[in-house]
Coordinates of C-alpha atoms in Angstrom, one line a residue:
M1 CA -49.6 -25.0 52.3
S2 CA -50.9 -26.0 48.9
T3 CA -48.8 -27.0 45.9
I4 CA -49.8 -23.7 44.1
E5 CA -48.7 -21.7 47.2
K6 CA -45.4 -23.5 47.3
T7 CA -44.8 -23.0 43.6
T8 CA -45.5 -19.3 44.0
K9 CA -43.2 -19.0 47.0
L10 CA -40.4 -20.7 44.9
A11 CA -40.8 -18.2 42.1
I12 CA -40.4 -15.3 44.7
L13 CA -37.4 -17.0 46.2
L14 CA -35.8 -17.4 42.8
A15 CA -36.3 -13.8 42.0
L16 CA -34.8 -12.7 45.3
T17 CA -31.6 -14.7 44.6
V18 CA -30.9 -13.1 41.3
G19 CA -27.7 -11.0 41.6
L20 CA -26.9 -12.0 45.1
A21 CA -23.1 -12.1 45.7
T22 CA -22.4 -15.4 47.5
P23 CA -19.3 -17.5 48.2
E24 CA -18.4 -20.2 45.7
A25 CA -20.4 -23.4 46.3
L26 CA -19.5 -27.1 45.6
A27 CA -22.4 -28.9 44.0
W28 CA -25.5 -26.8 43.9
G29 CA -24.6 -23.3 42.9
P30 CA -25.2 -20.3 45.3
R31 CA -28.6 -19.4 43.9
A32 CA -29.8 -23.0 43.9
K33 CA -28.6 -23.5 47.5
R34 CA -30.4 -20.4 48.7
T35 CA -33.5 -21.4 46.9
I36 CA -33.5 -24.9 48.4
S37 CA -33.1 -23.4 51.9
G38 CA -35.8 -20.8 51.2
M39 CA -38.3 -23.4 50.0
A40 CA -37.5 -25.6 52.9
M41 CA -38.2 -22.7 55.3
Q42 CA -41.7 -22.4 53.7
V43 CA -42.3 -26.2 54.1
I44 CA -41.1 -26.5 57.6
K45 CA -43.5 -23.8 58.7
D46 CA -46.3 -26.3 58.4
E47 CA -44.9 -28.1 61.4
F48 CA -43.0 -25.3 63.2
P49 CA -44.4 -21.9 62.1
S50 CA -42.2 -19.7 64.3
V51 CA -38.9 -21.6 64.1
F52 CA -37.1 -18.8 62.3
R53 CA -39.4 -16.0 63.5
P54 CA -39.7 -16.6 67.2
G55 CA -42.2 -14.2 68.6
G56 CA -44.1 -14.0 65.3
M57 CA -44.1 -11.0 63.0
T58 CA -43.0 -8.7 65.8
G59 CA -40.2 -10.9 67.0
P60 CA -36.7 -11.3 65.6
N61 CA -36.3 -12.6 62.1
Y62 CA -33.6 -15.2 61.6
E63 CA -34.5 -16.2 58.0
E64 CA -31.6 -14.2 56.6
D65 CA -29.3 -16.0 59.0
V66 CA -30.4 -19.3 57.5
L67 CA -29.5 -18.1 54.1
R68 CA -26.2 -16.7 55.3
G69 CA -25.4 -20.2 56.7
T70 CA -26.4 -21.7 53.4
D71 CA -24.0 -19.3 51.6
A72 CA -21.2 -20.2 54.0
G73 CA -21.8 -23.9 53.6
Y74 CA -20.3 -26.8 55.4
A75 CA -16.7 -25.5 54.8
I76 CA -17.2 -23.6 58.1
L77 CA -17.3 -26.9 60.0
G78 CA -13.6 -27.2 59.4
K79 CA -11.3 -30.1 60.0
E80 CA -13.3 -31.2 63.0
V81 CA -15.9 -32.6 60.6
P82 CA -14.2 -35.0 58.1
L83 CA -15.9 -35.2 54.7
G84 CA -13.5 -37.4 52.9
N85 CA -16.0 -40.0 51.5
D86 CA -19.7 -40.6 51.2
A87 CA -20.0 -42.4 54.6
E88 CA -18.3 -39.4 56.3
T89 CA -20.7 -36.9 54.7
I90 CA -23.7 -38.9 56.0
Q91 CA -22.1 -39.3 59.4
A92 CA -21.6 -35.5 59.4
V93 CA -25.3 -35.0 58.9
S94 CA -26.1 -37.3 61.8
N95 CA -23.7 -35.5 64.1
Q96 CA -24.9 -32.1 63.1
I97 CA -28.5 -33.0 63.6
Q98 CA -27.8 -34.3 67.1
L99 CA -25.7 -31.3 67.9
L100 CA -28.5 -28.9 66.9
R101 CA -31.0 -30.9 68.8
D102 CA -28.9 -30.6 71.9
V103 CA -28.4 -26.8 71.6
R104 CA -32.1 -26.2 71.1
Q105 CA -32.5 -26.1 74.9
Y106 CA -30.6 -22.8 74.9
G107 CA -33.4 -21.1 73.0
P108 CA -33.7 -19.8 69.4
S109 CA -30.9 -17.7 68.2
S110 CA -29.5 -16.2 65.0
Y111 CA -26.6 -18.6 65.1
F112 CA -28.9 -21.7 65.5
A113 CA -30.6 -20.5 62.3
Y114 CA -27.2 -20.0 60.6
R115 CA -26.2 -23.6 61.4
M116 CA -29.5 -24.8 60.1
G117 CA -28.5 -23.1 56.8
V118 CA -25.2 -24.9 57.0
L119 CA -27.0 -28.2 57.5
S120 CA -29.2 -27.4 54.5
A121 CA -26.1 -26.9 52.3
L122 CA -24.7 -30.2 53.5
V123 CA -27.9 -32.3 52.9
G124 CA -28.6 -30.6 49.6
D125 CA -25.2 -31.6 48.2
I126 CA -25.5 -35.2 49.5
M127 CA -28.8 -35.5 47.6
M128 CA -27.2 -34.3 44.4
P129 CA -25.2 -36.6 42.1
Y130 CA -21.7 -35.2 42.0
G131 CA -22.6 -33.2 45.1
F132 CA -19.4 -34.5 46.7
V133 CA -16.5 -35.5 44.6
W134 CA -13.1 -37.0 45.5
N135 CA -11.2 -37.2 42.2
A136 CA -10.3 -34.8 39.5
E137 CA -12.5 -36.3 36.8
D138 CA -15.6 -36.1 39.0
E139 CA -14.7 -32.5 40.0
R140 CA -14.6 -31.4 36.3
I141 CA -18.1 -32.9 35.8
Q142 CA -19.3 -31.2 39.0
Q143 CA -18.1 -27.8 37.9
R144 CA -19.9 -28.1 34.6
M145 CA -23.1 -29.3 36.3
N146 CA -22.9 -26.4 38.8
S147 CA -22.6 -23.9 36.0
D148 CA -25.4 -25.4 33.9
I149 CA -27.9 -25.7 36.8
E150 CA -27.3 -22.1 37.9
A151 CA -28.1 -21.0 34.4
N152 CA -31.3 -23.0 34.3
I153 CA -32.5 -22.8 37.9
D154 CA -35.3 -20.4 37.0
G155 CA -37.0 -23.2 35.3
F156 CA -37.1 -25.5 38.3
G157 CA -40.3 -25.9 40.3
F158 CA -41.3 -27.6 43.6
N159 CA -44.3 -30.0 44.0
P160 CA -44.3 -31.7 47.5
R161 CA -44.0 -35.5 47.1
Q162 CA -44.7 -36.3 50.7
M163 CA -47.3 -35.0 53.1
Q164 CA -45.6 -36.3 56.2
R165 CA -42.1 -35.4 57.4
Y166 CA -39.5 -38.1 58.2
Y167 CA -37.5 -38.3 61.4
L168 CA -34.0 -39.4 60.5
R169 CA -33.3 -42.1 63.1
D170 CA -30.7 -43.6 60.8
P171 CA -29.4 -41.0 58.3
R172 CA -27.4 -43.7 56.5
E173 CA -30.6 -45.7 55.8
Y174 CA -32.6 -42.6 55.0
F175 CA -30.1 -41.4 52.3
E176 CA -29.7 -44.9 50.9
K177 CA -33.4 -45.0 50.2
A178 CA -33.7 -41.3 49.1
R179 CA -30.8 -41.8 46.7
S180 CA -31.7 -45.1 45.2
F181 CA -31.2 -43.4 41.8
Y182 CA -27.8 -42.1 42.7
A183 CA -25.3 -44.5 41.1
E184 CA -27.1 -45.0 37.8
D185 CA -27.8 -41.2 37.4
K186 CA -24.2 -40.4 38.0
R187 CA -23.2 -42.8 35.2
I188 CA -25.7 -41.3 32.8
I189 CA -24.7 -37.7 33.6
H190 CA -21.1 -38.6 33.2
E191 CA -21.7 -40.1 29.7
D192 CA -23.8 -37.0 28.7
Y193 CA -21.0 -34.7 29.6
L194 CA -18.4 -36.9 27.8
N195 CA -20.4 -37.1 24.6
G196 CA -21.3 -33.4 24.5
A197 CA -25.0 -33.5 25.5
G198 CA -24.2 -32.0 28.9
F199 CA -27.2 -30.4 30.7
N200 CA -29.4 -30.9 27.7
G201 CA -29.3 -34.6 28.1
F202 CA -30.5 -36.5 31.1
L203 CA -29.9 -33.6 33.5
A204 CA -32.4 -31.3 31.9
K205 CA -35.2 -33.6 33.3
S206 CA -33.5 -35.0 36.3
G207 CA -32.2 -31.6 37.6
P208 CA -35.6 -30.3 38.8
A209 CA -36.2 -33.7 40.4
Y210 CA -32.9 -33.5 42.3
F211 CA -34.0 -30.0 43.4
E212 CA -37.3 -31.2 44.8
R213 CA -35.6 -34.2 46.6
S214 CA -33.1 -31.8 48.1
V215 CA -35.8 -29.6 49.5
E216 CA -37.6 -32.6 50.9
A217 CA -34.4 -34.0 52.5
V218 CA -33.4 -30.6 54.0
T219 CA -36.9 -30.2 55.4
D220 CA -36.7 -33.7 56.9
A221 CA -33.3 -33.0 58.4
W222 CA -34.7 -29.8 60.0
Y223 CA -37.7 -31.6 61.2
T224 CA -35.5 -34.1 62.9
V225 CA -33.7 -31.3 64.7
L226 CA -36.9 -29.5 65.7
R227 CA -39.2 -32.4 66.8
P228 CA -39.4 -32.3 70.6
E229 CA -39.6 -36.1 70.9
G230 CA -36.1 -37.6 70.4
D231 CA -34.8 -41.1 70.1
A232 CA -33.2 -42.7 73.1
S233 CA -30.9 -44.7 70.8
Q234 CA -29.3 -41.6 69.4
P235 CA -26.3 -40.4 71.5
S236 CA -26.1 -36.8 72.7
A237 CA -23.4 -34.5 71.2
S238 CA -20.1 -34.5 73.1
R239 CA -19.2 -31.7 75.4
R240 CA -16.3 -31.0 73.1
A241 CA -18.7 -30.5 70.2
L242 CA -21.0 -28.3 72.3
A243 CA -18.0 -26.2 73.4
W244 CA -16.9 -25.6 69.9
Y245 CA -20.4 -24.8 68.8
F246 CA -20.6 -22.0 71.4
V247 CA -17.2 -20.8 70.4
D248 CA -18.4 -20.5 66.8
E249 CA -21.6 -18.9 67.9
M250 CA -19.7 -16.2 69.8
N251 CA -17.6 -15.6 66.7
Y252 CA -20.7 -15.2 64.6
L253 CA -22.2 -12.8 67.1
L254 CA -19.1 -10.7 67.3
T255 CA -18.1 -10.6 63.6
V256 CA -21.4 -10.8 61.8
K257 CA -24.0 -9.5 64.2
Q258 CA -21.8 -7.2 66.1
N259 CA -23.7 -8.2 69.2
L260 CA -21.3 -8.1 72.1
N261 CA -24.0 -8.4 74.8
Q262 CA -25.4 -11.6 73.4
A263 CA -21.9 -13.0 72.9
D264 CA -21.2 -12.5 76.6
K265 CA -24.4 -14.6 77.4
V266 CA -23.3 -17.4 75.1
Y267 CA -19.9 -17.4 76.8
N268 CA -21.6 -18.6 80.0
N269 CA -23.0 -21.6 78.0
F270 CA -19.4 -22.2 76.7
V271 CA -17.9 -22.3 80.2
E272 CA -20.7 -24.6 81.4
V273 CA -20.0 -27.3 78.8
N274 CA -16.3 -26.9 78.1
P275 CA -14.5 -30.1 79.1
G276 CA -11.2 -28.3 79.5
L277 CA -10.2 -27.3 76.0
P278 CA -7.3 -24.7 76.2
N279 CA -7.4 -24.0 72.4
A280 CA -11.1 -23.1 72.7
F281 CA -10.3 -20.5 75.3
D282 CA -7.5 -19.3 73.1
K283 CA -9.9 -18.9 70.1
V284 CA -12.4 -17.0 72.3
G285 CA -9.5 -14.7 73.3
D286 CA -8.7 -14.1 69.6
M287 CA -12.3 -13.2 68.9
Y288 CA -12.8 -10.8 71.8
Y289 CA -9.4 -9.2 71.1
A290 CA -10.2 -8.7 67.4
F291 CA -13.6 -7.0 68.3
G292 CA -11.6 -3.9 68.6
T293 CA -12.6 -2.1 71.8
P294 CA -10.4 -1.5 74.9
D295 CA -12.7 -3.6 77.1
T296 CA -12.8 -6.5 74.7
A297 CA -9.1 -6.4 74.3
I298 CA -8.7 -6.8 78.0
R299 CA -11.3 -9.6 77.8
G300 CA -9.3 -11.3 75.1
V301 CA -6.1 -11.1 77.1
R302 CA -7.9 -12.7 80.1
E303 CA -9.0 -15.6 77.9
W304 CA -5.5 -16.1 76.5
K305 CA -4.1 -16.2 80.1
T306 CA -6.8 -18.8 81.0
A307 CA -5.7 -20.9 78.0
F308 CA -2.0 -20.4 78.8
D309 CA -2.4 -21.7 82.3
M310 CA -4.3 -24.9 81.2
P311 CA -2.5 -28.2 80.6
A312 CA -1.8 -29.1 77.0
S313 CA -2.1 -25.6 75.7
D314 CA 0.0 -24.2 73.0
R315 CA 1.9 -22.0 75.4
A316 CA 4.5 -20.7 72.9
A317 CA 1.8 -19.4 70.5
I318 CA -0.3 -17.9 73.3
A319 CA 2.8 -16.3 74.9
S320 CA 3.7 -14.7 71.6
K321 CA 0.2 -13.1 71.5
L322 CA 0.4 -11.9 75.1
T323 CA 3.9 -10.5 74.6
A324 CA 2.7 -8.6 71.5
H325 CA -0.2 -7.2 73.3
F326 CA 1.7 -6.0 76.4
M327 CA 4.5 -4.7 74.2
K328 CA 2.0 -2.7 72.1
E329 CA 0.3 -1.3 75.2
G330 CA 3.7 -0.4 76.8
K331 CA 4.8 1.5 73.7
A332 CA 1.5 3.4 73.6
F333 CA 1.9 4.5 77.2
L334 CA 5.5 5.4 76.6
E335 CA 4.6 7.5 73.6
S336 CA 1.8 9.2 75.5
A337 CA 4.2 10.0 78.3
A338 CA 6.3 12.1 75.9
K339 CA 3.4 14.3 74.9
P340 CA 2.3 17.5 76.6
G341 CA -0.3 17.0 79.2
S342 CA 0.7 13.4 79.8
K343 CA -0.6 11.5 82.9
D344 CA 1.5 10.7 85.9
T345 CA 0.4 7.0 85.3
D346 CA 1.7 6.8 81.7
L347 CA 5.3 5.8 82.5
P348 CA 4.4 3.4 85.4
N349 CA 1.8 1.8 83.1
A350 CA 4.3 1.5 80.3
L351 CA 6.8 -0.2 82.7
N352 CA 4.1 -2.5 84.0
N353 CA 3.1 -3.6 80.5
F354 CA 6.7 -4.3 79.5
E355 CA 7.3 -6.3 82.7
Q356 CA 4.2 -8.3 82.0
A357 CA 5.4 -9.0 78.5
M358 CA 8.7 -10.1 79.9
E359 CA 6.9 -12.8 82.0
F360 CA 6.0 -14.5 78.7
E361 CA 9.2 -13.9 76.8
R362 CA 12.1 -13.5 79.2
T363 CA 14.8 -13.6 76.6
N364 CA 13.3 -10.8 74.4
K365 CA 16.0 -8.3 73.9
E366 CA 13.7 -5.5 72.7
L367 CA 11.7 -5.8 75.9
A368 CA 14.8 -5.5 78.0
L369 CA 15.7 -2.3 76.1
M370 CA 12.2 -0.9 76.5
I371 CA 12.3 -1.6 80.3
E372 CA 15.6 0.1 80.6
K373 CA 14.4 3.1 78.5
T374 CA 11.3 3.4 80.7
H375 CA 13.2 3.4 83.9
K376 CA 15.4 6.2 82.5
A377 CA 12.3 8.1 81.4
I378 CA 10.8 7.7 84.9
A379 CA 14.0 9.1 86.5
E380 CA 14.2 12.0 84.1
R381 CA 10.5 12.8 84.5
K382 CA 10.9 12.8 88.3
E383 CA 13.8 15.2 88.0
R384 CA 11.8 17.5 85.7
Y385 CA 8.9 17.4 88.1
E386 CA 11.1 18.3 91.1
T387 CA 12.5 21.3 89.0
M388 CA 8.9 22.5 88.3
V389 CA 8.1 22.2 92.0
R390 CA 11.1 24.3 92.9
I391 CA 10.0 27.0 90.4
I392 CA 6.5 27.1 91.9
A393 CA 8.0 27.4 95.4
A394 CA 10.1 30.3 94.2
A395 CA 7.1 31.9 92.6
E396 CA 5.0 31.5 95.7
K397 CA 7.7 33.0 97.8
T398 CA 7.9 36.0 95.4
Q399 CA 4.1 36.3 95.6
A400 CA 4.3 36.5 99.4
E401 CA 6.9 39.3 99.2
A402 CA 4.5 41.2 96.9
E403 CA 1.7 40.9 99.3
K404 CA 3.9 42.2 102.1
A405 CA 4.9 45.2 100.0
R406 CA 1.3 45.9 99.2
L407 CA 0.3 45.8 102.9
A408 CA 3.1 48.2 103.7
G409 CA 1.8 50.7 101.1
D410 CA 4.5 50.1 98.5
R411 CA 2.0 49.4 95.8
G412 CA 4.5 50.1 93.0
G413 CA 6.9 47.6 94.5
A414 CA 4.0 45.2 95.0
I415 CA 3.1 45.4 91.3
S416 CA 6.7 44.8 90.2
T417 CA 7.1 41.8 92.5
Y418 CA 3.7 40.4 91.4
R419 CA 5.0 40.5 87.9
Q420 CA 8.2 38.7 88.8
A421 CA 6.1 35.9 90.4
I422 CA 4.1 35.7 87.1
A423 CA 7.3 35.4 85.2
L424 CA 8.4 32.5 87.4
F425 CA 5.1 30.7 87.1
S426 CA 5.4 31.0 83.3
G427 CA 8.4 28.8 83.5
V428 CA 6.2 25.8 84.5
S429 CA 5.7 23.5 81.5
N430 CA 2.6 21.7 80.5
E431 CA 4.1 18.3 81.0
F432 CA 2.6 17.9 84.5
K433 CA -1.1 18.6 84.5
D434 CA -1.3 19.2 88.3
L435 CA 1.6 21.7 88.3
E436 CA 0.4 23.4 85.2
N437 CA -3.1 23.9 86.8
T438 CA -1.4 25.3 89.9
S439 CA 0.6 27.7 87.8
K440 CA -2.4 28.8 85.8
E441 CA -4.6 29.4 88.9
S442 CA -1.8 31.2 90.7
T443 CA -1.1 33.4 87.6
R444 CA -4.8 34.2 87.4
K445 CA -4.8 35.3 91.1
L446 CA -1.6 37.4 90.6
N447 CA -3.2 39.2 87.6
K448 CA -6.2 40.0 89.8
S449 CA -4.0 41.2 92.6
I450 CA -2.2 43.5 90.2
N451 CA -5.5 44.9 88.9
D452 CA -6.7 45.4 92.5
T453 CA -3.5 47.1 93.4
I454 CA -3.8 49.5 90.4
N455 CA -7.3 50.3 91.4
E456 CA -6.1 51.1 94.9
I457 CA -3.5 53.4 93.3
L458 CA -6.2 55.1 91.2
D459 CA -8.4 55.4 94.4
E460 CA -5.5 57.0 96.2
A461 CA -5.1 59.5 93.3
S462 CA -8.8 60.3 93.5
D463 CA -8.5 60.9 97.2
V464 CA -5.6 63.3 96.7
I465 CA -7.7 65.2 94.1
D466 CA -10.6 65.4 96.6
K467 CA -8.2 66.9 99.1
G468 CA -7.1 69.4 96.6
E469 CA -10.7 70.3 95.9
K470 CA -11.3 70.9 99.6
A471 CA -8.2 73.1 99.9
K472 CA -9.2 75.1 96.9
D473 CA -12.7 75.6 98.3
N474 CA -10.9 77.0 101.4
H475 CA -8.8 79.3 99.2
E476 CA -5.8 77.3 100.2
Y477 CA -4.6 77.3 96.6
E478 CA -1.0 76.5 97.1
Q479 CA -2.1 73.5 99.2
A480 CA -4.5 72.4 96.5
I481 CA -1.9 72.7 93.8
A482 CA 0.5 70.6 96.0
E483 CA -2.1 67.9 96.3
Y484 CA -2.9 67.8 92.6
S485 CA 0.8 67.6 91.8
K486 CA 1.1 64.4 93.7
V487 CA -1.1 62.5 91.3
P488 CA 1.4 61.9 88.5
T489 CA 3.8 60.5 91.1
I490 CA 1.2 58.3 92.7
V491 CA -0.1 56.8 89.4
G492 CA 3.4 56.7 87.8
V493 CA 4.0 53.3 89.3
I494 CA 1.2 51.8 87.2
P495 CA 2.9 50.0 84.2
D496 CA 1.7 51.0 80.8
D497 CA 1.6 47.4 79.5
V498 CA -0.7 45.8 82.1
N499 CA -4.2 46.5 81.0
P500 CA -5.3 49.0 78.2
Q501 CA -8.3 50.1 80.3
L502 CA -6.2 50.7 83.4
T503 CA -3.6 52.5 81.3
Q504 CA -6.4 54.8 80.0
D505 CA -7.7 55.4 83.5
K506 CA -4.2 56.3 84.6
Q507 CA -3.8 58.9 81.8
Q508 CA -7.2 60.3 82.5
V509 CA -6.5 60.9 86.2
I510 CA -3.2 62.6 85.3
E511 CA -5.0 64.8 82.8
L512 CA -7.6 65.6 85.4
A513 CA -4.9 66.5 88.0
T514 CA -3.2 68.8 85.4
R515 CA -6.4 70.5 84.6
K516 CA -7.1 71.0 88.3
I517 CA -3.7 72.6 88.8
E518 CA -4.4 75.1 86.1
E519 CA -7.9 75.8 87.5
A520 CA -6.4 76.3 91.0
K521 CA -3.8 78.7 89.6
V522 CA -6.6 80.7 87.9
A523 CA -8.7 80.7 91.0
K524 CA -5.8 81.9 93.1
L525 CA -5.2 84.9 90.7
R526 CA -8.8 85.9 90.9
Y527 CA -8.9 85.4 94.6
D528 CA -5.8 87.6 95.0
E529 CA -7.3 90.3 92.8
I530 CA -10.6 90.3 94.7
K531 CA -8.7 90.4 97.9
K532 CA -6.5 93.3 96.7
E533 CA -9.6 95.2 95.5
A534 CA -11.3 94.6 98.8
E535 CA -8.3 95.9 100.7
E536 CA -8.1 99.0 98.5
A537 CA -11.8 99.6 98.9
A538 CA -11.4 99.2 102.6
K539 CA -8.7 101.9 102.6
R540 CA -10.8 104.3 100.6
G541 CA -13.7 103.7 102.9
K542 CA -11.6 104.3 105.9
K543 CA -10.6 107.7 104.6
G544 CA -14.1 108.6 103.6
G545 CA -15.5 107.4 106.9
A546 CA -13.1 109.6 108.8
A547 CA -14.4 112.6 106.8
A548 CA -18.1 111.5 107.0
G549 CA -18.2 110.2 110.4
G550 CA -16.7 106.8 109.9
G551 CA -17.9 103.8 107.9
T552 CA -16.9 100.1 107.6
A553 CA -14.6 98.9 104.8
A554 CA -15.9 96.1 102.3
Q555 CA -14.2 92.6 102.7
P556 CA -14.1 89.6 100.3
A557 CA -17.1 87.4 100.7
A558 CA -16.9 84.6 103.2
G559 CA -16.6 81.0 102.0
G560 CA -14.6 81.9 98.9
A561 CA -17.5 83.8 97.1
K562 CA -16.3 85.3 93.8
P563 CA -17.1 88.9 92.8
K564 CA -19.1 89.5 89.7
K565 CA -17.2 90.8 86.7

């Protein structure tokens, strides 16, 4: 990459960092740190073009993870990495480089890129006078430098000073050579800030040079991590360091990337290298538990239990977390058991969780009370269940009596008894889902049986009307009227509050029977009149026939034929 190209890239990176909200840094300010990492990413591409873009333009992009690590800075390394003096900071660089070289074998990842950003922040501050300070006076100078450089960073440029990258076999020697200016420059900068010149003194010219040297040093550190050929004299990272690296990677994947699947894969690497660190398993449990899903909560508890059973673990602290978890779960099941439609397993699950909690805190009085409360709730629930079973048994017995009455032809009694059974089933509460479902299904069948019985009654009424019609056709009007008159009695057993449509059908068949009675009465009168007329005509014919030689008297037409008016 040419000098012009690198200068152009720097300008773009500076523009991108404007307005970015980033954590407070120590030496270089947040924009400067990001710009150093961004420029180093461009330079390292000459040697390793796909290091932060594995798979090329179509593959994953880890460049933002580098910048995120730069923002976080070396504070994330924690107390495991002492930075109490200059020698310790350089040793930290050496250790971090070797650690990152060792984890390369597990393939490129977003967290590897993140830690390269952390390394960038560490190296950049080492290269900066007042990058690390350990007294109040130096800290005041550092803060003023930080503020001034952030305000003037847009004027910094980058012109590569070296065409070949350096492999840091001995970081102490490397930084001693790269910072030959260090002590004298600190003295001059200190005097400038004391006499009021501040940034406009020596730092105005040296600041851009520090920036360039920081980019070069970060790129060399990354090159040392990435170069396939190592140095036999350099020791490998300890299993302890590797284990904590993977713990931190899982944390990053869960909290920042929200990538549970990848975290599970990294867990296998963690188990492979873990030399038996109970606090590492404890931390993994914290991370999975905090992820916030039921499955990851179970996973977190599993990791806590693993840590709890290991020698030298902080059993009291882990026990407290396990107790809190099982207490919370037990209370949730107990609360669920008190709601309508609760599951049969709620109370046993509550008791199980409380008893598990008791395994870790046997003197917990609240747990003892919750266990006692749950036992009582189980007994009361059992009693309520048995009561509901007895109600269902009584309802089913009543239903059987209704069926017997129906078969015996006592449909009115059957309907009344069916309704009694429904009333009994309505007494079954919704506390027990299986019994509630039995009650609902039985009630549905009973309502159908009532409707079927009513239809049978209506059919019987229709049959009676048909009988009346046949009797009327045979001029048996009294018999017809008697049949029609049965209808109100037959359908009278149909309750008026069962079904609006069936009630309407009942009324219609009563009205039909009433109308048929009136029609039969009218037909009977007409028939009697015709019969009387026929008899009188027959008498007249008989007298006339005797006089005229005898004729046959007229009779009513067969089959109920009606005379014309």
